[in-house]
Short mmCIF file of C-alpha atoms and ligand atoms in Angstrom, two decimals:
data_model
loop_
_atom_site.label_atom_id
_atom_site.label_comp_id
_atom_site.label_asym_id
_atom_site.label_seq_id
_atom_site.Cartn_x
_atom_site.Cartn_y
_atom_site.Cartn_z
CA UNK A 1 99.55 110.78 111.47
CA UNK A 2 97.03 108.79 109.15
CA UNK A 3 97.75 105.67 107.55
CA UNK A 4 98.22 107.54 104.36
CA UNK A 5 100.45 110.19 105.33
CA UNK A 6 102.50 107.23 107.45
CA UNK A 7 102.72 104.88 104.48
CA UNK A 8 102.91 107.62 101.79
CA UNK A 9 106.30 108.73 104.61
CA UNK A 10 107.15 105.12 104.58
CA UNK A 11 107.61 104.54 100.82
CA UNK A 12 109.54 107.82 100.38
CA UNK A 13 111.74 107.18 103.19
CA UNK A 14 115.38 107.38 102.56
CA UNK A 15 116.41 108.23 106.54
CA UNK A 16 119.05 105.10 105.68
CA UNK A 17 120.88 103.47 103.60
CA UNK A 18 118.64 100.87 102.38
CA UNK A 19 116.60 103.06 101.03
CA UNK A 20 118.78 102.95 97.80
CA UNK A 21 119.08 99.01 97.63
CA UNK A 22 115.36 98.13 98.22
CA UNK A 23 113.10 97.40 95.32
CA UNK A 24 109.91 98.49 96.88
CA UNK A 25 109.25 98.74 101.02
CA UNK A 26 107.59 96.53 102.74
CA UNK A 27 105.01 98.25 104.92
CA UNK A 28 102.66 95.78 106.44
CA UNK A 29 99.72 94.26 105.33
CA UNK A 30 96.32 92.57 106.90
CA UNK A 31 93.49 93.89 109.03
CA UNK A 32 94.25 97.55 110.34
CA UNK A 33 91.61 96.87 112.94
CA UNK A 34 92.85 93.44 114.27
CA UNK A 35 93.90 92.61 117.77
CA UNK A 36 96.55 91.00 117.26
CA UNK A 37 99.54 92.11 115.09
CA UNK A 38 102.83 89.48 114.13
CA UNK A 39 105.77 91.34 113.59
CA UNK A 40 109.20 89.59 111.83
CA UNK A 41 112.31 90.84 111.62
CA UNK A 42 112.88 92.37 107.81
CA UNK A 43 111.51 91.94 104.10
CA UNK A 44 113.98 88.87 102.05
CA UNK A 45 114.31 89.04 98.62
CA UNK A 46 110.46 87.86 97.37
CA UNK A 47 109.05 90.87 100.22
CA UNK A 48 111.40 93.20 98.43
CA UNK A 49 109.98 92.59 95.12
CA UNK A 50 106.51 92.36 95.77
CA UNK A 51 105.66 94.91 98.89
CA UNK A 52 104.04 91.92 100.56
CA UNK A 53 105.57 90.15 104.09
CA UNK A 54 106.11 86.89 104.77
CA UNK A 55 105.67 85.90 101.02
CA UNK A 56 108.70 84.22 100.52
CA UNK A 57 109.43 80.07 101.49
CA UNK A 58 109.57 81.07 104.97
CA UNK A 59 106.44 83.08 104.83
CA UNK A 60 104.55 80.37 103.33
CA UNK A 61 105.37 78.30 105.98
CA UNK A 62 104.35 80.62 108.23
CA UNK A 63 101.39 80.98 106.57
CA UNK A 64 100.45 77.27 107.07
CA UNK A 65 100.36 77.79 110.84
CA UNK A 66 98.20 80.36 110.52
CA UNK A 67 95.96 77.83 108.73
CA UNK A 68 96.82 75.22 111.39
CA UNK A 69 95.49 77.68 114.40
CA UNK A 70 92.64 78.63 112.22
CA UNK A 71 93.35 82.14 112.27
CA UNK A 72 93.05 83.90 108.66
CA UNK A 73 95.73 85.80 107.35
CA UNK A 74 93.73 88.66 106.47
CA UNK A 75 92.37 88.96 109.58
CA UNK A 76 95.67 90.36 111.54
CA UNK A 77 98.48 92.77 110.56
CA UNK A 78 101.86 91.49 109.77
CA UNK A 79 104.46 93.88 109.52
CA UNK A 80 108.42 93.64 109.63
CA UNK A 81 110.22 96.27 112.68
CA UNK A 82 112.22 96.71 109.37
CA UNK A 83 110.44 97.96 105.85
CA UNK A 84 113.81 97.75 103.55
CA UNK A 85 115.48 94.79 102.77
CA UNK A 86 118.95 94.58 104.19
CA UNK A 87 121.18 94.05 101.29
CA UNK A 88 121.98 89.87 101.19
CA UNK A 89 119.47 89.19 103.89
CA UNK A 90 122.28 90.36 106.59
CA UNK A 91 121.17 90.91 109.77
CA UNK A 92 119.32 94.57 110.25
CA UNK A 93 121.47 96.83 111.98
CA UNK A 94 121.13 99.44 115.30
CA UNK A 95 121.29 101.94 113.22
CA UNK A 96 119.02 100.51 110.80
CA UNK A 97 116.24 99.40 113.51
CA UNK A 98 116.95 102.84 115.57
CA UNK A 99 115.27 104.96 112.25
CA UNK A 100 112.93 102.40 111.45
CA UNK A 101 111.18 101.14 114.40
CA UNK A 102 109.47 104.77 114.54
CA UNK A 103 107.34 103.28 111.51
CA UNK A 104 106.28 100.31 113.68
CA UNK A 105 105.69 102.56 116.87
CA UNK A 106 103.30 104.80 114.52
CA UNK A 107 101.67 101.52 112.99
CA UNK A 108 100.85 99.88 116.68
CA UNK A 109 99.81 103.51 118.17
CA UNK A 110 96.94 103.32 115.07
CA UNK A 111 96.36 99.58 115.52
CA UNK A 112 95.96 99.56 119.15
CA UNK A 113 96.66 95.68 119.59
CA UNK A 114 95.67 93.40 122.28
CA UNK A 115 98.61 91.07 121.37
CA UNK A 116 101.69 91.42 119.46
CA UNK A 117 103.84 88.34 118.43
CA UNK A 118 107.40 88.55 117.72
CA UNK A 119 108.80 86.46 114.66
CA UNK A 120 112.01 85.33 115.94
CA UNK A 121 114.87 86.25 117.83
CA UNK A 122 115.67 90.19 116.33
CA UNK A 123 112.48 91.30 116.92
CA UNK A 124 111.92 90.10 120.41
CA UNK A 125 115.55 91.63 121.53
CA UNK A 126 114.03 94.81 119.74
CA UNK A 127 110.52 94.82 121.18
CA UNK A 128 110.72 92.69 124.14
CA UNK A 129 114.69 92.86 125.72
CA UNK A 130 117.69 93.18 124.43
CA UNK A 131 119.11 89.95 125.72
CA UNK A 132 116.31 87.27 124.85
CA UNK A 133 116.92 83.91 124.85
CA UNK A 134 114.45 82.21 121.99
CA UNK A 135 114.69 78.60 122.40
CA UNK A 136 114.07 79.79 126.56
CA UNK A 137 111.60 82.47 126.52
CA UNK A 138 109.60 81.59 123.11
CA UNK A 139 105.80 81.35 123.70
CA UNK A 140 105.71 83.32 127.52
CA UNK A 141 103.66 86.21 127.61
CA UNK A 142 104.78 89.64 128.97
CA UNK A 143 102.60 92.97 129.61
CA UNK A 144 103.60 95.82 128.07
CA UNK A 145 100.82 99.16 128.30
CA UNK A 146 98.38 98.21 126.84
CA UNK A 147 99.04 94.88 125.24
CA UNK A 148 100.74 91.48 125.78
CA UNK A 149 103.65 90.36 123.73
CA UNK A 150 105.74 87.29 123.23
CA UNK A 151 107.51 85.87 120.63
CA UNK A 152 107.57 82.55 118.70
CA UNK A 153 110.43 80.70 116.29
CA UNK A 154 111.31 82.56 113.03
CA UNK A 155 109.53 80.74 110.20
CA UNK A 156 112.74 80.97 108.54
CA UNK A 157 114.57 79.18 111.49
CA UNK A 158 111.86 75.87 111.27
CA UNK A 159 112.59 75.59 107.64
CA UNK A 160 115.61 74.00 108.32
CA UNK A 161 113.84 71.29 109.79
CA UNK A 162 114.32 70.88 113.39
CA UNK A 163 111.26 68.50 114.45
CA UNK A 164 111.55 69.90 118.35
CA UNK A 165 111.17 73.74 117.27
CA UNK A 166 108.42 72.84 114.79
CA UNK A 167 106.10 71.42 117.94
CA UNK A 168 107.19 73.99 119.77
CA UNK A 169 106.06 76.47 117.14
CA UNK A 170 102.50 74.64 116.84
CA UNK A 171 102.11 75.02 120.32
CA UNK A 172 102.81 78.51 120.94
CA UNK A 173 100.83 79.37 117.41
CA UNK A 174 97.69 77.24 119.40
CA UNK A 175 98.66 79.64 122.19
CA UNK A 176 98.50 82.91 120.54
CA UNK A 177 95.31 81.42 118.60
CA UNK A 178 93.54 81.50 121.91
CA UNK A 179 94.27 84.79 123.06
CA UNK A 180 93.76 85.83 119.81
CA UNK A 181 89.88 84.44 119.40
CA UNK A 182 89.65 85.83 123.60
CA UNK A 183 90.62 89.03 123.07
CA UNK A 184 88.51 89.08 119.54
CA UNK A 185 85.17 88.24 120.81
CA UNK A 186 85.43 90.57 124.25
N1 URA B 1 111.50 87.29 107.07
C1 URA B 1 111.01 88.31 107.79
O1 URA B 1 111.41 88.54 108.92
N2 URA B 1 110.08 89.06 107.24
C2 URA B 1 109.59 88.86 106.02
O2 URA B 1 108.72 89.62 105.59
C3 URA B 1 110.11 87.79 105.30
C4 URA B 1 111.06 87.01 105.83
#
């Protein structure tokens, strides 16, 4: 599939039910070509209206540890494993993830990344295994084919203020920020 045909799929898709709630889908955005690809767990209300990730208050945090790690937005993809908002911000469900992670597995296989990073806890039981432990296993780096994954604090999880995740968050940003620049310039 081309990116055309796989987004043009995308924003027709109506294989479930949230496909009659959303406003618009949320396909991914950035650098096609980038080594490194960030994906969250599901569009919230601002991603719903405007087609954009991470756009919302948590995504401008995000956002501003991007700019901490010098590494420019536009420069890597960010995507969600789902494209629909789930209706109320509600968790996404099996179901839900089982349809839609096909989009994401079509996405990477064009992207060929050196690195993905995991927004938060749903994604990294998705992409990484099904039982992990984010305040444990947030910032260690696993092999997977041809890439290395690992997952970091949902920016949506830090706005609530918890000093101890925040540093933690900086760090494993400045973490992935290395690899990232490594695996850029090799
Ligand atoms: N939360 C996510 O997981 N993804 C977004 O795009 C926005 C908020």
């Amino acid at each position: 599939m081309t990116w055309n045909e796989l987004e043009e799929t995308c924003n027709n898709c109506q294989r479930c039910s949230l496909g009659k709630t959303r406003t618009k889908t949320v396909f991914g955005t950035g650098n096609r070509e980038s080594v490194l690809m960030f994906v969250g767990e599901a569009p919230g209300e601002n991603e719903d209206l405007t087609g954009i990730p991470f756009v919302g208050r948590a995504g401008q945090l995000f956002d501003k540890y991007l700019k901490a790690v010098d590494i420019p937005r536009e420069d890597v993809y960010i995507c969600n494993m789902l494209k629909c908002r789930p209706p109320k911000n509600r968790d996404p469900e099996e179901s839900e993830q089982d349809v839609c992670i096909e989009y994401l597995r079509e996405q990477v296989r064009l992207i060929r990344p050196k690195m993905i990073v995991c927004l938060g806890r749903i994604s990294a039981m998705r992409l990484i295994h099904p039982d992990y432990k984010i305040t444990k296993e947030h910032g260690r780096w696993v092999k997977k084919g041809n890439f290395e994954m690992t997952a970091v604090y949902h920016p949506s999880l830090l706005l609530r203020g918890n000093v101890t995740y925040k540093e933690q968050m900086l760090e494993d940003m400045k973490a992935v920020a290395e690899k990232y620049r490594f695996y850029k310039n090799s």
